[in-house]
Amino acid sequence: MSTLSRRSFLTASLGSAALLSLGLAGCADDADDSGSTSTASAGSEENSVTSDPGVQSIVDRGSLKCGIKTDVPGFGYDDPSAGTYTGLEVDLCYAIAGKIFDMTADEAKSGKKVDFTGVTAKTRGPMLDSGELDVVAATYTITDERKESWNFSDPYYTDSIGMLVLKSSGMKTLDDLDGKIIGIAQGATTKDTLTQMLKDQGKENLNVTFQEFPDYPTLSAALSSNTIDVFSVDRSILRGYMDDTNELLCPDIIFGTQEYGIATNKNATELTKLVNDLVDEYKDNGELDKLLEANGLQSA
């Protein structure tokens, strides 16, 4: 299990870079596919919460409006067996609510201090813009382009892109992508990232077609029915859809590093600070590591 303290987060990122240089040639050359709280001044923290109109409106409303994925086991999942939402990002929303309402994350959960809304890659940004959501914690990759529209916390998870294929397809190398259909999620950055990887590998002349789908279960079903040849998205998401019928294509190729952050409206200055402080605190005191382990997660 990889940890994401500040020190190990940097180590994990450097490790991914090393794997990139080591792993890219392998497959391309037809290789075998083998709730702690801060001890800061209570008065200062209280002023931070109440002085921001956006945060105060959350206090007055009595609940935090949080956008999460509902189809990504380990991160945000509408678990029918539990009858509730589960996952790392669900837990982080409770922790943020705990900070806002001056209680523990568990108390925020039992007190129903979070109103969850399911989002997709296409809907999460607009729902922040409209005020339907206060925060979005939904495998949201931090990019320079997105930072122009929304605020992001420091990253709490690092991932990379994967390509899931059926074992029966016989696909083993990048050259096997020629003439194939790659399924991706609407609003995701996957297409540009995968296209750049192929270019970097001298495979830009491969005849690849991209097809967008609204959600991950639909993508998974499309792969199973051979409607698409490849299901491509972040590896952490793909793990929730892996079984004995499929496998990652060229898993040794580490590309498209994805750093997940919690997004807030561009105008929500102090809410952004509160969220970022919470993420940094959890990374420093080991609470994030505990949540990762509890949700069965590890860095790619």
Coordinates of C-alpha atoms in Angstrom, one line a residue:
M1 CA 0.0 0.0 0.0
S2 CA 1.5 3.3 -1.0
T3 CA 1.1 6.2 1.4
L4 CA 0.4 9.8 0.6
S5 CA 2.0 11.8 3.3
R6 CA 3.7 14.8 1.8
R7 CA 7.1 13.0 1.7
S8 CA 5.7 9.8 0.2
F9 CA 3.5 11.7 -2.2
L10 CA 6.6 13.3 -3.7
T11 CA 8.3 9.9 -3.7
A12 CA 5.4 8.3 -5.5
S13 CA 5.4 11.0 -8.1
L14 CA 9.2 10.5 -8.7
G15 CA 8.6 6.8 -8.8
S16 CA 6.0 7.2 -11.6
A17 CA 8.5 9.2 -13.6
A18 CA 11.1 6.5 -13.2
L19 CA 8.6 3.9 -14.3
L20 CA 7.7 6.0 -17.3
S21 CA 11.3 6.0 -18.6
L22 CA 11.7 2.3 -17.9
G23 CA 8.3 1.0 -19.0
L24 CA 7.6 2.8 -22.2
A25 CA 9.9 0.9 -24.5
G26 CA 8.8 -2.5 -23.2
C27 CA 5.3 -2.8 -24.5
A28 CA 5.8 -0.6 -27.5
D29 CA 8.5 -3.0 -28.7
D30 CA 6.1 -5.9 -28.4
A31 CA 7.3 -7.1 -25.0
D32 CA 5.2 -9.7 -23.3
D33 CA 2.2 -8.4 -21.3
S34 CA 3.0 -10.3 -18.5
G35 CA -10.7 12.2 11.8
S36 CA -8.0 13.9 13.5
T37 CA -8.5 17.7 14.0
S38 CA -6.0 20.6 13.9
T39 CA -4.6 22.0 17.2
A40 CA -4.5 25.5 15.7
S41 CA -6.2 28.4 17.6
A42 CA -9.9 27.7 17.9
G43 CA -10.7 31.4 17.7
S44 CA -8.7 31.8 14.5
E45 CA -10.4 28.8 12.9
E46 CA -13.8 30.0 14.0
N47 CA -13.2 33.4 12.4
S48 CA -12.1 31.7 9.2
V49 CA -15.3 29.8 9.0
T50 CA -17.7 32.6 9.8
S51 CA -16.1 35.4 7.9
D52 CA -16.6 33.9 4.4
P53 CA -20.2 34.4 3.1
G54 CA -20.0 31.1 1.2
V55 CA -18.9 29.1 4.2
Q56 CA -21.4 30.9 6.5
S57 CA -24.2 30.0 4.0
I58 CA -23.2 26.4 4.5
V59 CA -23.4 26.8 8.3
D60 CA -26.8 28.5 8.0
R61 CA -28.1 25.9 5.6
G62 CA -27.0 23.1 8.0
S63 CA -25.3 20.9 5.4
L64 CA -22.4 20.7 2.9
K65 CA -23.4 20.1 -0.7
C66 CA -20.8 17.7 -2.0
G67 CA -20.5 16.2 -5.6
I68 CA -19.1 12.7 -5.7
K69 CA -18.8 9.8 -8.2
T70 CA -21.3 7.1 -7.5
D71 CA -19.8 4.4 -9.8
V72 CA -16.1 4.3 -8.7
P73 CA -15.6 1.7 -5.9
G74 CA -13.1 2.9 -3.4
F75 CA -13.6 6.6 -4.2
G76 CA -17.3 7.3 -4.6
Y77 CA -19.8 4.5 -4.8
D78 CA -23.5 4.1 -4.3
D79 CA -23.1 0.7 -2.5
P80 CA -26.4 -1.2 -2.7
S81 CA -25.2 -3.7 -0.1
A82 CA -24.5 -0.9 2.4
G83 CA -27.4 1.3 1.4
T84 CA -25.2 4.3 1.5
Y85 CA -22.3 6.1 -0.3
T86 CA -18.8 4.7 0.4
G87 CA -15.3 5.6 -0.6
L88 CA -12.3 7.8 0.1
E89 CA -13.9 11.0 -1.4
V90 CA -17.1 10.4 0.6
D91 CA -15.0 10.2 3.7
L92 CA -13.2 13.4 2.8
C93 CA -16.5 15.2 2.4
Y94 CA -17.5 14.2 5.9
A95 CA -14.1 15.5 7.2
I96 CA -14.7 18.8 5.5
A97 CA -18.2 19.1 6.9
G98 CA -16.7 18.3 10.3
K99 CA -14.3 21.3 10.0
I100 CA -17.2 23.6 9.0
F101 CA -19.5 22.5 11.8
D102 CA -16.8 22.1 14.4
M103 CA -17.3 18.4 14.9
T104 CA -15.6 15.1 14.0
A105 CA -16.0 13.5 10.6
D106 CA -18.0 10.7 12.3
E107 CA -20.3 13.2 13.9
A108 CA -20.8 14.9 10.6
K109 CA -21.8 11.6 9.1
S110 CA -24.2 10.6 11.9
G111 CA -25.6 14.1 11.9
K112 CA -26.2 14.0 8.2
K113 CA -24.2 17.2 7.6
V114 CA -23.4 16.3 4.0
D115 CA -25.9 16.3 1.1
F116 CA -24.3 14.1 -1.7
T117 CA -25.0 14.5 -5.4
G118 CA -23.7 12.1 -8.0
V119 CA -21.7 13.8 -10.7
T120 CA -19.9 12.8 -13.9
A121 CA -16.8 14.2 -15.6
K122 CA -19.2 16.3 -17.7
T123 CA -21.5 17.7 -15.0
R124 CA -19.2 18.3 -12.0
G125 CA -17.7 21.7 -13.2
P126 CA -21.1 23.2 -14.3
M127 CA -22.7 22.2 -11.0
L128 CA -20.0 24.1 -9.1
D129 CA -20.5 27.1 -11.3
S130 CA -24.3 27.1 -10.7
G131 CA -24.0 26.8 -6.9
E132 CA -25.7 23.5 -6.8
L133 CA -22.5 22.1 -5.1
D134 CA -20.1 23.6 -2.6
V135 CA -17.3 21.1 -3.3
V136 CA -16.6 18.4 -5.7
A137 CA -14.5 15.4 -4.7
A138 CA -14.9 13.1 -7.7
T139 CA -11.6 11.8 -9.0
Y140 CA -11.1 15.3 -10.4
T141 CA -7.7 15.6 -12.0
I142 CA -6.0 18.9 -11.4
T143 CA -4.9 20.6 -14.7
D144 CA -3.7 24.2 -15.5
E145 CA -6.7 24.6 -17.7
R146 CA -9.2 23.6 -15.1
K147 CA -7.5 25.8 -12.5
E148 CA -8.5 28.8 -14.6
S149 CA -12.2 28.0 -13.9
W150 CA -12.1 26.4 -10.4
N151 CA -10.0 26.3 -7.3
F152 CA -8.4 23.0 -6.3
S153 CA -6.9 21.7 -3.1
D154 CA -3.5 20.1 -3.0
P155 CA -3.6 16.6 -4.4
Y156 CA -4.7 13.8 -2.2
Y157 CA -4.2 10.9 -4.7
T158 CA -1.9 10.3 -7.7
D159 CA -2.9 7.9 -10.5
S160 CA -2.2 7.3 -14.2
I161 CA -4.2 6.3 -17.2
G162 CA -4.9 2.6 -18.1
M163 CA -6.3 0.7 -21.0
L164 CA -8.6 -2.2 -20.1
V165 CA -9.1 -4.9 -22.8
L166 CA -10.8 -8.3 -22.9
K167 CA -8.4 -11.2 -22.5
S168 CA -10.1 -12.9 -25.4
S169 CA -9.1 -10.0 -27.7
G170 CA -5.5 -11.2 -27.8
M171 CA -4.3 -7.6 -27.6
K172 CA -0.8 -7.3 -26.1
T173 CA 1.0 -4.3 -27.6
L174 CA 0.4 -0.7 -28.7
D175 CA 0.4 -1.9 -32.3
D176 CA -2.6 -4.0 -31.5
L177 CA -4.6 -0.7 -31.1
D178 CA -4.5 -0.1 -34.8
G179 CA -8.1 -0.1 -36.2
K180 CA -9.6 -0.3 -32.7
I181 CA -12.2 1.7 -30.8
I182 CA -11.2 3.2 -27.5
G183 CA -14.1 4.0 -25.1
I184 CA -13.7 7.1 -22.9
A185 CA -15.8 9.1 -20.5
Q186 CA -17.5 12.3 -21.6
G187 CA -15.7 15.4 -20.3
A188 CA -12.5 13.5 -19.3
T189 CA -9.0 14.3 -20.4
T190 CA -8.3 10.7 -21.4
K191 CA -8.3 11.2 -25.2
D192 CA -5.7 13.9 -25.2
T193 CA -3.5 12.1 -22.8
L194 CA -3.6 8.8 -24.7
T195 CA -3.1 10.5 -28.0
Q196 CA 0.0 12.2 -26.6
M197 CA 1.3 8.9 -25.3
L198 CA 1.0 7.3 -28.7
K199 CA 2.8 10.2 -30.3
D200 CA 5.6 9.9 -27.7
Q201 CA 6.0 6.3 -28.6
G202 CA 6.1 7.0 -32.4
K203 CA 2.7 5.3 -32.8
E204 CA 0.8 8.4 -33.9
N205 CA 0.0 6.8 -37.3
L206 CA -2.1 4.1 -35.7
N207 CA -5.7 4.2 -36.8
V208 CA -7.5 4.7 -33.5
T209 CA -11.1 5.8 -33.0
F210 CA -12.4 7.3 -29.8
Q211 CA -16.0 6.9 -28.6
E212 CA -17.5 8.8 -25.6
F213 CA -19.8 7.3 -23.0
P214 CA -21.8 9.0 -20.2
D215 CA -20.5 6.8 -17.3
Y216 CA -18.2 4.0 -16.3
P217 CA -20.8 1.2 -16.0
T218 CA -21.9 1.9 -19.6
L219 CA -18.2 1.8 -20.7
S220 CA -17.7 -1.5 -18.9
A221 CA -20.8 -3.0 -20.6
A222 CA -19.6 -1.7 -24.0
L223 CA -16.3 -3.5 -23.5
S224 CA -17.9 -6.7 -22.4
S225 CA -20.2 -6.7 -25.5
N226 CA -17.3 -5.9 -27.9
T227 CA -18.9 -2.6 -28.8
I228 CA -15.5 -1.1 -28.0
D229 CA -12.1 -2.7 -27.9
V230 CA -10.6 -0.7 -25.1
F231 CA -12.0 0.9 -21.9
S232 CA -9.6 3.7 -21.0
V233 CA -9.7 5.9 -17.9
D234 CA -7.7 6.3 -14.7
R235 CA -6.3 3.0 -13.4
S236 CA -7.9 3.5 -10.0
I237 CA -11.3 3.6 -11.7
L238 CA -10.5 0.7 -13.9
R239 CA -9.7 -1.5 -10.8
G240 CA -13.4 -1.4 -9.9
Y241 CA -14.3 -3.0 -13.2
M242 CA -11.6 -5.6 -13.5
D243 CA -12.5 -9.3 -13.4
D244 CA -11.2 -12.6 -14.8
T245 CA -12.4 -11.7 -18.3
N246 CA -10.2 -8.6 -18.8
E247 CA -6.8 -7.1 -18.1
L248 CA -4.7 -4.0 -18.6
L249 CA -3.0 -3.5 -21.9
C250 CA 0.6 -2.7 -21.5
P251 CA 0.5 -2.2 -17.7
D252 CA 4.2 -1.4 -17.7
I253 CA 3.5 1.9 -19.6
I254 CA 2.9 4.5 -17.0
F255 CA 1.5 7.6 -18.6
G256 CA -0.9 10.5 -18.0
T257 CA -0.2 11.1 -14.3
Q258 CA -3.4 12.2 -12.7
E259 CA -3.4 14.2 -9.4
Y260 CA -6.8 14.4 -7.8
G261 CA -7.9 17.5 -6.0
I262 CA -11.1 18.7 -4.3
A263 CA -12.6 21.5 -6.4
T264 CA -14.5 24.6 -5.2
N265 CA -16.0 27.6 -6.9
K266 CA -13.4 30.2 -7.9
N267 CA -15.1 32.8 -5.7
A268 CA -15.1 30.6 -2.5
T269 CA -11.8 31.9 -1.2
E270 CA -12.0 30.8 2.4
L271 CA -13.9 27.6 1.7
T272 CA -11.0 26.7 -0.6
K273 CA -8.5 27.4 2.1
L274 CA -10.5 25.3 4.6
V275 CA -10.6 22.4 2.2
N276 CA -6.9 22.7 1.3
D277 CA -5.9 22.9 5.0
L278 CA -7.9 19.8 5.7
V279 CA -6.2 17.8 2.9
D280 CA -2.7 18.9 4.0
E281 CA -3.6 18.1 7.6
Y282 CA -4.7 14.6 6.7
K283 CA -1.6 14.0 4.6
D284 CA 0.6 15.2 7.5
N285 CA -1.0 13.4 10.4
G286 CA -1.6 10.0 8.7
E287 CA -5.4 10.2 8.5
L288 CA -5.3 10.1 4.7
D289 CA -3.2 6.9 4.8
K290 CA -5.8 5.4 7.1
L291 CA -8.6 6.3 4.7
L292 CA -6.7 4.9 1.7
E293 CA -6.2 1.6 3.5
A294 CA -9.8 1.5 4.7
N295 CA -11.0 1.9 1.2
G296 CA -8.6 -0.6 -0.3
L297 CA -6.7 2.0 -2.4
Q298 CA -3.1 2.4 -3.4
S299 CA -1.3 4.8 -5.8
A300 CA -0.7 3.6 -9.4

